[in-house]
Amino acid sequence: MLGLIKNLHKAGVIGINKRNADYTLRYNPRRLYPLVDDKAQTKQLAFQAGIATPELYYTVEIEHQIKGLPAILEQYSEFVIKPAQGSGGDGIVVITGRRMGQYQKASGALLSQSEIQHHVSNVLSGLYSLGGQPDKALIEYRVQFDPVFENITYLGVPDIRIIILLGVPVMAMVRLPTRTSDGKANLHQGAIGAGIDIATGKTLTAVLKNHIISEHPDTGTHLEKIQVPHWDSILEIAAQCYEMTGLGYQGVDIVLDRDKGPLVLELNARPGLNIQIANSSGLLHRLQLVEQHIDSLTDTASRIQFARQHFGVNTV
Amino acid sequence: MNNKHLYWLAGCLCLLGAGLFLYKSLVLKFPVIPEKQAQIWNIEAKVLYTSAEGPAKVQLSIPRGNHRFSITDEEFISSGYGLDIKRKAGNRQAAWTIRHATGEQVLYYKATVRPRTDSIETKLTTPKVPEIEYVEAQRVAANAIIAEAKNKSADNESFIREIIVRLNKPVTQGANDPLSILIRPKATTVQRLEVATQLLAIENIPARIVNGIQLVDFDRHTKYVRWLEVYHTHEWKSYNAATGQPEIPENYLPWWRGDKSIANVTGGKLVSVKTAVSRNDESALISALWRQKAIRPFLYEFSLLALPLDTQNVYRVLLTVPIGVLLLVLLRNIIGIKTFGTFMPVLIAMAFRETQLLWGVILFSLVVSMGLGIRFYLEQLKLLLVPRLAAVLITVIVLMLAISLFSHKLGIHSGLSVALFPMVILTMTIERMSIIWDERGARESLKQGIGSLIVAVLAFLVMNIELVRYLLFIFPELLLIVLAITLLLGRYSGYRLLEIFRFKVLAAR
């Protein structure tokens, strides 16, 4: 047991206590949390900073608006309903089309008009929000994901998570939904996490439920050495998110759209620690390196340069 | 840096707590472990009355020592009142008087009861027997009962027993039962005992009703117990009111004698008289300190023991909560167990105190699982969040009521204590469990539910350790140390035990 702890320590693996005590509590002022906890605000900020996000169609803020919802949804064949303050992907409904007068979910299941309305009402009453406080429902553009991940995804939208410390991308992974994760991109629900080499943007080892795997369990495709397209701009977007929110330690979630390129899906002020498993590597050494050199890293370009230089596979 | 500040703060708190603790235990000689053999009780009577806006007089019967117990350290808490204590007819009475009282008034009487080890010699003069004024029919009935008892008895002792037993029999109205002339069918114990004293008086045996309380560990609102004292063979002997045996339980403390009530008020309206008792865990040393008023230490004045008894009893429970909370912090931040709601397990653990552990677990599981069933049904109705929570809360109360009624019918009294569960906490637990059930599956939901229950049981076990309860009550400054530990845990940034298993893959390299 003690040996295990020693090895983890040596590998620089950080636990929740350390993340909270030394990173989120230190670098993320409480007053900035609403900027990322409320996706409507995040969108607004990103728009001002010139960072692309999925287009917002409509915002439902009060119960009364739900009545008029069908007329508004009429215009769109595909869309996503999201709680503005949801966490961990809960409460997100992806509609991919219509069949027999009903809405079709990504999984093929059908939802009636009233079921959609009830769901939106649940969102407004705060069922999915962090503290249970009243929430807004966002109706937005459904991402047409880039074919690069087509063979290694089962339903759902794969997304790229990058941890940034003081604007320096520290670690990255791509999360691939599986049949068991029900199309959701959460690792603890059974999605695959594959680490990404910061220097090149190529996938490294992949992990499913704490086990290292080389093939996607549903599609059988190899998961290693896949080049993530637009890697340069992805790094740039992630690095800019620091200036955008002021949060020193955050997780940036980015999706790749076939036509619109990288879009910021959401930001997270308390990013999870599974990224360490996906990368087979601890975060601590990288975080400490950034803390040591941060004085010399003054602009986005130098921060990205620093990350590529130090956090690539062949350099660590 | 931040951490330095924290270490300073924690260090100071620890020093302060430990210093006070050491001073009290080493210098003032407060015992560190409870002394079982020193049995002392604190008793208290609280008189509440509303005055009629003018002069008022409150008379309260107060206990008098006997061959078993001595009454010491009496205190009368009543600002602005004149106080006079009188003895009459085997009773002691405190009379509080005031020229002008307005509104609701509270008066306290506090005393310490100790068992007597020495024997006392008192010269008793044979008490006078009151003249009994019965009408003819009553006299005939009384004589019949006396004759019957005499027939069945050999001496005074057995005669007294026969009288008491006879008076305890159910009264059959009009069926030639002489008892029906003397007492009503639904007569209280006091009324039956009153008739017994009258019958004994006819036979020239002095007797009187005794009203007392039971000296138990603690009881915030004691009930009165009654028995009979009869004078024969030159001493007053106690007789059990139910069996007529010449013995009463050892923990019966006589409070006042006669068939009157404990207190009466002139110039106002008596609202209530509450008597409370609690066993004092403090040794004779502390009571000794108390008695020697000259060296009464400042610390003692500010200890919990100076508070009214029922408040003390509340703090006995409250002071264990920090220990439960500390355990919760350890289990969540060091071990990494997930629970529903931050402090829910501690609140459930507090309810376990009243329900007992096994019944607590059974009742909790019962309410939560039934509540979950109903919550799943409500899901179909597509209710809005707040009305849905309200509906679950109402359901929880109905379930608790149903369990109480059902277990009462079955004669399982432990089931009644279900009412002590914090229902809002139960409601939130049910709601959170059902949401996790929907989103993360039954397994995860049950895992967290059972995890919470285990934490609650552990918290209960720790909070219920006799020594822990005693130490915190006598040395509440130990809370400063608990606070210091909690503060330090707040900066613990090492791994949680369960994380070690989660990240095991990474350690292999």
Coordinates of N, CA and C in Angstrom, one line a residue, chain A residues 170-310:
Chain A
V170 N -1.6 22.0 -20.7 CA -0.8 21.1 -19.9 C -1.0 19.7 -20.3
M171 N -2.2 19.3 -20.5 CA -2.5 17.9 -20.8 C -3.8 17.9 -21.7
A172 N -3.9 16.9 -22.6 CA -5.1 16.9 -23.4 C -5.5 15.4 -23.6
M173 N -6.8 15.3 -23.9 CA -7.3 13.9 -24.2 C -8.5 14.1 -25.1
V174 N -8.8 13.0 -25.8 CA -10.1 13.0 -26.5 C -11.0 12.0 -25.9
R175 N -12.3 12.3 -25.7 CA -13.2 11.4 -25.1 C -14.1 10.9 -26.1
L176 N -14.2 9.5 -26.2 CA -14.9 8.9 -27.3 C -16.1 8.1 -26.7
P177 N -17.3 8.5 -27.0 CA -18.5 7.8 -26.5 C -18.5 6.3 -27.0
T178 N -19.0 5.5 -26.2 CA -19.2 4.0 -26.5 C -20.6 3.6 -26.4
R179 N -20.9 2.4 -26.7 CA -22.3 1.9 -26.5 C -22.6 1.9 -25.0
T180 N -21.7 1.5 -24.2 CA -22.0 1.4 -22.7 C -22.1 2.8 -22.1
S181 N -21.5 3.8 -22.7 CA -21.6 5.2 -22.1 C -22.9 5.8 -22.7
D182 N -23.6 5.1 -23.5 CA -24.9 5.6 -24.0 C -24.7 6.9 -24.8
G183 N -23.6 7.0 -25.5 CA -23.3 8.1 -26.4 C -22.8 9.3 -25.6
K184 N -22.6 9.2 -24.3 CA -22.1 10.3 -23.5 C -20.6 10.2 -23.5
A185 N -20.0 11.4 -23.3 CA -18.5 11.5 -23.4 C -17.9 11.5 -22.0
N186 N -18.5 10.9 -21.0 CA -18.0 10.9 -19.7 C -17.2 9.6 -19.4
L187 N -16.0 9.7 -18.9 CA -15.2 8.5 -18.7 C -15.8 7.6 -17.7
H188 N -16.4 8.1 -16.6 CA -16.9 7.2 -15.6 C -18.2 6.6 -16.0
Q189 N -18.8 7.0 -17.1 CA -20.0 6.4 -17.6 C -19.6 5.3 -18.7
G190 N -18.3 5.2 -18.9 CA -17.9 4.1 -19.9 C -17.4 4.6 -21.2
A191 N -17.1 5.9 -21.3 CA -16.5 6.4 -22.5 C -15.0 6.2 -22.5
I192 N -14.4 6.2 -23.7 CA -13.0 5.9 -23.8 C -12.3 7.3 -23.7
G193 N -11.2 7.3 -23.0 CA -10.3 8.5 -23.0 C -9.0 8.1 -23.6
A194 N -8.6 9.0 -24.6 CA -7.3 8.7 -25.2 C -6.5 10.0 -25.1
G195 N -5.3 9.8 -24.5 CA -4.4 10.9 -24.3 C -3.9 11.5 -25.7
I196 N -3.6 12.8 -25.7 CA -3.1 13.4 -26.9 C -1.8 14.0 -26.6
D197 N -0.9 13.8 -27.6 CA 0.5 14.4 -27.5 C 0.3 15.9 -27.8
I198 N 0.7 16.7 -26.8 CA 0.5 18.1 -26.9 C 1.3 18.6 -28.1
A199 N 2.5 18.1 -28.3 CA 3.4 18.6 -29.4 C 2.9 18.3 -30.8
T200 N 2.3 17.2 -31.0 CA 1.9 16.8 -32.4 C 0.4 16.7 -32.6
G201 N -0.4 16.6 -31.5 CA -1.8 16.4 -31.7 C -2.2 15.0 -32.1
K202 N -1.3 14.0 -31.9 CA -1.6 12.6 -32.2 C -2.1 11.9 -30.9
T203 N -3.0 11.0 -31.1 CA -3.5 10.3 -29.9 C -2.4 9.3 -29.4
L204 N -2.5 9.1 -28.0 CA -1.5 8.2 -27.4 C -2.3 7.0 -27.0
T205 N -2.0 6.5 -25.8 CA -2.8 5.3 -25.3 C -4.2 5.7 -25.0
A206 N -5.1 4.7 -25.1 CA -6.5 4.9 -24.8 C -6.8 4.1 -23.6
V207 N -7.8 4.6 -22.8 CA -8.2 3.9 -21.6 C -9.7 3.8 -21.5
L208 N -10.1 2.6 -21.1 CA -11.5 2.4 -20.9 C -11.7 1.8 -19.5
K209 N -12.4 2.5 -18.7 CA -12.6 2.1 -17.3 C -11.3 1.7 -16.6
N210 N -10.3 2.5 -16.6 CA -9.1 2.2 -16.0 C -8.2 1.1 -16.6
H211 N -8.6 0.6 -17.8 CA -7.8 -0.4 -18.5 C -7.3 0.2 -19.8
I212 N -6.0 -0.1 -20.1 CA -5.5 0.4 -21.3 C -6.0 -0.5 -22.5
I213 N -6.5 0.1 -23.5 CA -7.0 -0.7 -24.7 C -6.4 -0.1 -26.0
S214 N -6.4 -0.9 -27.0 CA -5.9 -0.4 -28.3 C -6.9 -0.3 -29.4
E215 N -8.1 -0.9 -29.2 CA -9.1 -0.8 -30.2 C -10.4 -0.4 -29.5
H216 N -11.3 0.3 -30.3 CA -12.6 0.7 -29.9 C -13.4 -0.5 -29.7
P217 N -14.1 -0.7 -28.5 CA -14.8 -2.0 -28.3 C -16.0 -2.1 -29.2
D218 N -16.6 -1.0 -29.7 CA -17.8 -1.2 -30.6 C -17.4 -1.2 -32.0
T219 N -16.4 -0.5 -32.4 CA -16.1 -0.4 -33.9 C -14.8 -1.2 -34.3
G220 N -14.0 -1.6 -33.3 CA -12.8 -2.3 -33.6 C -11.7 -1.6 -34.2
T221 N -11.8 -0.3 -34.3 CA -10.8 0.5 -35.0 C -9.6 0.8 -34.0
H222 N -8.4 0.9 -34.5 CA -7.3 1.2 -33.7 C -7.4 2.6 -33.2
L223 N -7.0 2.8 -32.0 CA -7.2 4.1 -31.4 C -5.9 5.0 -31.3
E224 N -4.7 4.4 -31.6 CA -3.5 5.1 -31.4 C -3.1 5.8 -32.6
K225 N -2.3 6.9 -32.4 CA -1.6 7.6 -33.5 C -2.6 8.2 -34.5
I226 N -3.8 8.6 -34.0 CA -4.7 9.3 -34.9 C -4.4 10.8 -34.8
Q227 N -4.2 11.4 -35.9 CA -3.9 12.9 -35.9 C -5.2 13.7 -35.7
V228 N -5.3 14.5 -34.7 CA -6.4 15.4 -34.4 C -6.2 16.6 -35.4
P229 N -7.2 16.8 -36.3 CA -7.0 17.9 -37.2 C -7.1 19.3 -36.5
H230 N -6.7 20.3 -37.1 CA -6.7 21.7 -36.6 C -6.0 21.8 -35.2
W231 N -5.0 21.0 -35.0 CA -4.4 21.0 -33.6 C -3.8 22.3 -33.2
D232 N -3.2 23.0 -34.2 CA -2.6 24.3 -33.9 C -3.7 25.3 -33.4
S233 N -4.8 25.3 -34.1 CA -5.8 26.3 -33.6 C -6.5 25.8 -32.4
I234 N -6.6 24.5 -32.2 CA -7.1 24.0 -30.9 C -6.3 24.5 -29.7
L235 N -5.0 24.4 -29.8 CA -4.1 24.8 -28.8 C -4.3 26.3 -28.5
E236 N -4.4 27.1 -29.6 CA -4.5 28.5 -29.5 C -5.8 28.9 -28.8
I237 N -6.9 28.2 -29.2 CA -8.2 28.5 -28.5 C -8.1 28.2 -27.0
A238 N -7.5 27.1 -26.7 CA -7.4 26.7 -25.3 C -6.6 27.7 -24.5
A239 N -5.5 28.1 -25.1 CA -4.7 29.1 -24.4 C -5.4 30.4 -24.2
Q240 N -6.2 30.8 -25.2 CA -6.9 32.1 -25.1 C -8.0 32.1 -24.0
C241 N -8.5 30.9 -23.6 CA -9.5 30.8 -22.7 C -9.1 31.3 -21.3
Y242 N -7.8 31.3 -21.0 CA -7.3 31.9 -19.8 C -7.6 33.4 -19.7
E243 N -7.3 34.1 -20.8 CA -7.5 35.6 -20.8 C -9.1 35.8 -20.8
M244 N -9.8 34.9 -21.4 CA -11.2 35.1 -21.6 C -11.9 35.1 -20.2
T245 N -11.5 34.1 -19.3 CA -12.3 34.0 -18.1 C -11.5 34.4 -16.9
G246 N -10.2 34.4 -16.9 CA -9.4 34.7 -15.8 C -9.1 33.6 -14.8
L247 N -9.7 32.4 -15.2 CA -9.5 31.3 -14.3 C -8.1 30.7 -14.6
G248 N -7.3 30.5 -13.6 CA -6.0 30.0 -13.8 C -5.9 28.5 -14.1
Y249 N -6.8 27.7 -13.5 CA -6.8 26.3 -13.7 C -8.1 25.9 -14.3
Q250 N -8.2 25.5 -15.6 CA -9.5 25.1 -16.1 C -9.3 24.1 -17.1
G251 N -10.5 23.4 -17.4 CA -10.6 22.4 -18.5 C -11.4 23.0 -19.6
V252 N -10.8 22.9 -20.8 CA -11.5 23.5 -22.0 C -12.0 22.3 -22.8
D253 N -13.3 22.3 -23.1 CA -13.9 21.2 -23.9 C -14.1 21.7 -25.3
I254 N -13.5 21.1 -26.3 CA -13.6 21.5 -27.7 C -14.2 20.4 -28.5
V255 N -15.1 20.7 -29.5 CA -15.5 19.7 -30.4 C -15.1 20.2 -31.8
L256 N -14.9 19.2 -32.7 CA -14.5 19.5 -34.1 C -15.7 19.4 -35.0
D257 N -16.1 20.5 -35.6 CA -17.2 20.5 -36.5 C -16.7 20.3 -37.9
R258 N -17.4 19.5 -38.7 CA -17.0 19.2 -40.1 C -16.8 20.5 -40.9
D259 N -17.8 21.5 -40.7 CA -17.7 22.7 -41.5 C -17.1 23.9 -40.7
K260 N -17.4 24.0 -39.4 CA -17.0 25.2 -38.7 C -15.7 25.0 -38.0
G261 N -15.1 23.9 -38.0 CA -13.8 23.7 -37.3 C -14.0 23.6 -35.8
P262 N -12.9 23.9 -35.0 CA -13.0 23.7 -33.6 C -14.0 24.7 -32.9
L263 N -14.9 24.1 -32.1 CA -15.9 25.0 -31.4 C -15.7 24.7 -29.9
V264 N -15.7 25.8 -29.1 CA -15.6 25.6 -27.6 C -17.0 25.2 -27.1
L265 N -17.1 24.0 -26.5 CA -18.4 23.5 -26.0 C -18.6 24.0 -24.6
E266 N -17.7 23.9 -23.7 CA -17.8 24.5 -22.4 C -16.5 24.5 -21.7
L267 N -16.5 25.3 -20.6 CA -15.3 25.4 -19.8 C -15.6 24.9 -18.4
N268 N -14.6 24.4 -17.8 CA -14.8 23.7 -16.5 C -13.8 24.2 -15.5
A269 N -14.3 24.8 -14.4 CA -13.4 25.3 -13.3 C -12.9 24.2 -12.4
R270 N -13.5 23.0 -12.4 CA -13.0 21.9 -11.6 C -12.9 20.7 -12.5
P271 N -11.9 20.7 -13.4 CA -11.8 19.6 -14.4 C -11.4 18.3 -13.7
G272 N -11.9 17.2 -14.1 CA -11.7 15.9 -13.5 C -10.3 15.5 -13.7
L273 N -9.9 14.4 -13.0 CA -8.5 13.9 -12.9 C -8.3 12.7 -13.8
N274 N -9.4 12.2 -14.5 CA -9.2 11.0 -15.3 C -8.3 11.2 -16.4
I275 N -8.1 12.5 -16.8 CA -7.2 12.8 -17.9 C -5.8 12.2 -17.7
Q276 N -5.4 12.0 -16.4 CA -4.1 11.4 -16.0 C -4.1 10.0 -16.4
I277 N -5.2 9.3 -16.3 CA -5.3 7.9 -16.6 C -5.2 7.8 -18.2
A278 N -5.9 8.6 -18.9 CA -5.9 8.6 -20.3 C -4.5 8.8 -20.9
N279 N -3.8 9.6 -20.2 CA -2.4 9.9 -20.7 C -1.3 9.1 -20.1
S280 N -1.8 8.1 -19.2 CA -0.8 7.3 -18.4 C 0.3 8.2 -17.8
S281 N -0.1 9.3 -17.3 CA 0.9 10.3 -16.7 C 0.2 11.2 -15.7
G282 N 1.0 11.5 -14.7 CA 0.5 12.4 -13.7 C 0.6 13.9 -14.1
L283 N -0.2 14.7 -13.5 CA -0.3 16.1 -13.9 C 0.8 17.0 -13.1
L284 N 1.1 16.5 -11.9 CA 1.9 17.4 -11.0 C 3.2 18.0 -11.6
H285 N 4.0 17.1 -12.2 CA 5.3 17.6 -12.7 C 5.1 18.7 -13.8
R286 N 4.1 18.5 -14.7 CA 3.8 19.5 -15.7 C 3.3 20.8 -15.1
L287 N 2.4 20.7 -14.1 CA 1.9 21.9 -13.5 C 3.0 22.6 -12.8
Q288 N 3.9 21.9 -12.1 CA 5.0 22.6 -11.4 C 5.9 23.3 -12.3
L289 N 6.2 22.6 -13.5 CA 7.0 23.2 -14.5 C 6.5 24.6 -15.0
V290 N 5.2 24.6 -15.2 CA 4.5 25.8 -15.7 C 4.7 26.9 -14.6
E291 N 4.4 26.5 -13.3 CA 4.5 27.4 -12.2 C 5.9 28.1 -12.1
Q292 N 6.9 27.2 -12.4 CA 8.3 27.7 -12.3 C 8.6 28.8 -13.4
H293 N 8.1 28.5 -14.6 CA 8.5 29.4 -15.8 C 7.4 30.4 -16.1
I294 N 6.4 30.6 -15.4 CA 5.3 31.4 -15.9 C 5.7 32.8 -16.1
D295 N 6.7 33.3 -15.3 CA 7.0 34.7 -15.5 C 7.5 35.1 -16.9
S296 N 8.2 34.1 -17.5 CA 8.7 34.4 -18.8 C 7.7 34.1 -19.9
L297 N 6.5 33.6 -19.6 CA 5.5 33.3 -20.6 C 4.5 34.4 -20.7
T298 N 4.7 35.3 -21.5 CA 3.8 36.5 -21.4 C 2.7 36.5 -22.4
D299 N 2.9 35.9 -23.6 CA 1.8 35.9 -24.5 C 1.4 34.5 -25.0
T300 N 0.3 34.4 -25.7 CA -0.3 33.1 -26.1 C 0.8 32.3 -26.9
A301 N 1.4 32.9 -27.8 CA 2.4 32.2 -28.6 C 3.5 31.6 -27.8
S302 N 4.0 32.3 -26.8 CA 5.1 31.8 -26.0 C 4.6 30.6 -25.1
R303 N 3.4 30.7 -24.7 CA 2.8 29.7 -23.8 C 2.6 28.4 -24.6
I304 N 2.1 28.5 -25.9 CA 1.9 27.3 -26.7 C 3.3 26.7 -27.0
Q305 N 4.2 27.6 -27.4 CA 5.6 27.2 -27.7 C 6.1 26.3 -26.5
F306 N 6.0 26.9 -25.3 CA 6.5 26.2 -24.1 C 5.8 24.8 -23.9
A307 N 4.5 24.8 -24.1 CA 3.8 23.5 -24.0 C 4.3 22.5 -25.0
R308 N 4.4 22.9 -26.2 CA 4.8 21.9 -27.3 C 6.2 21.4 -27.0
Q309 N 7.0 22.3 -26.4 CA 8.4 22.0 -26.2 C 8.5 21.0 -25.0
H310 N 7.7 21.2 -24.0 CA 7.9 20.4 -22.8 C 6.9 19.2 -22.6

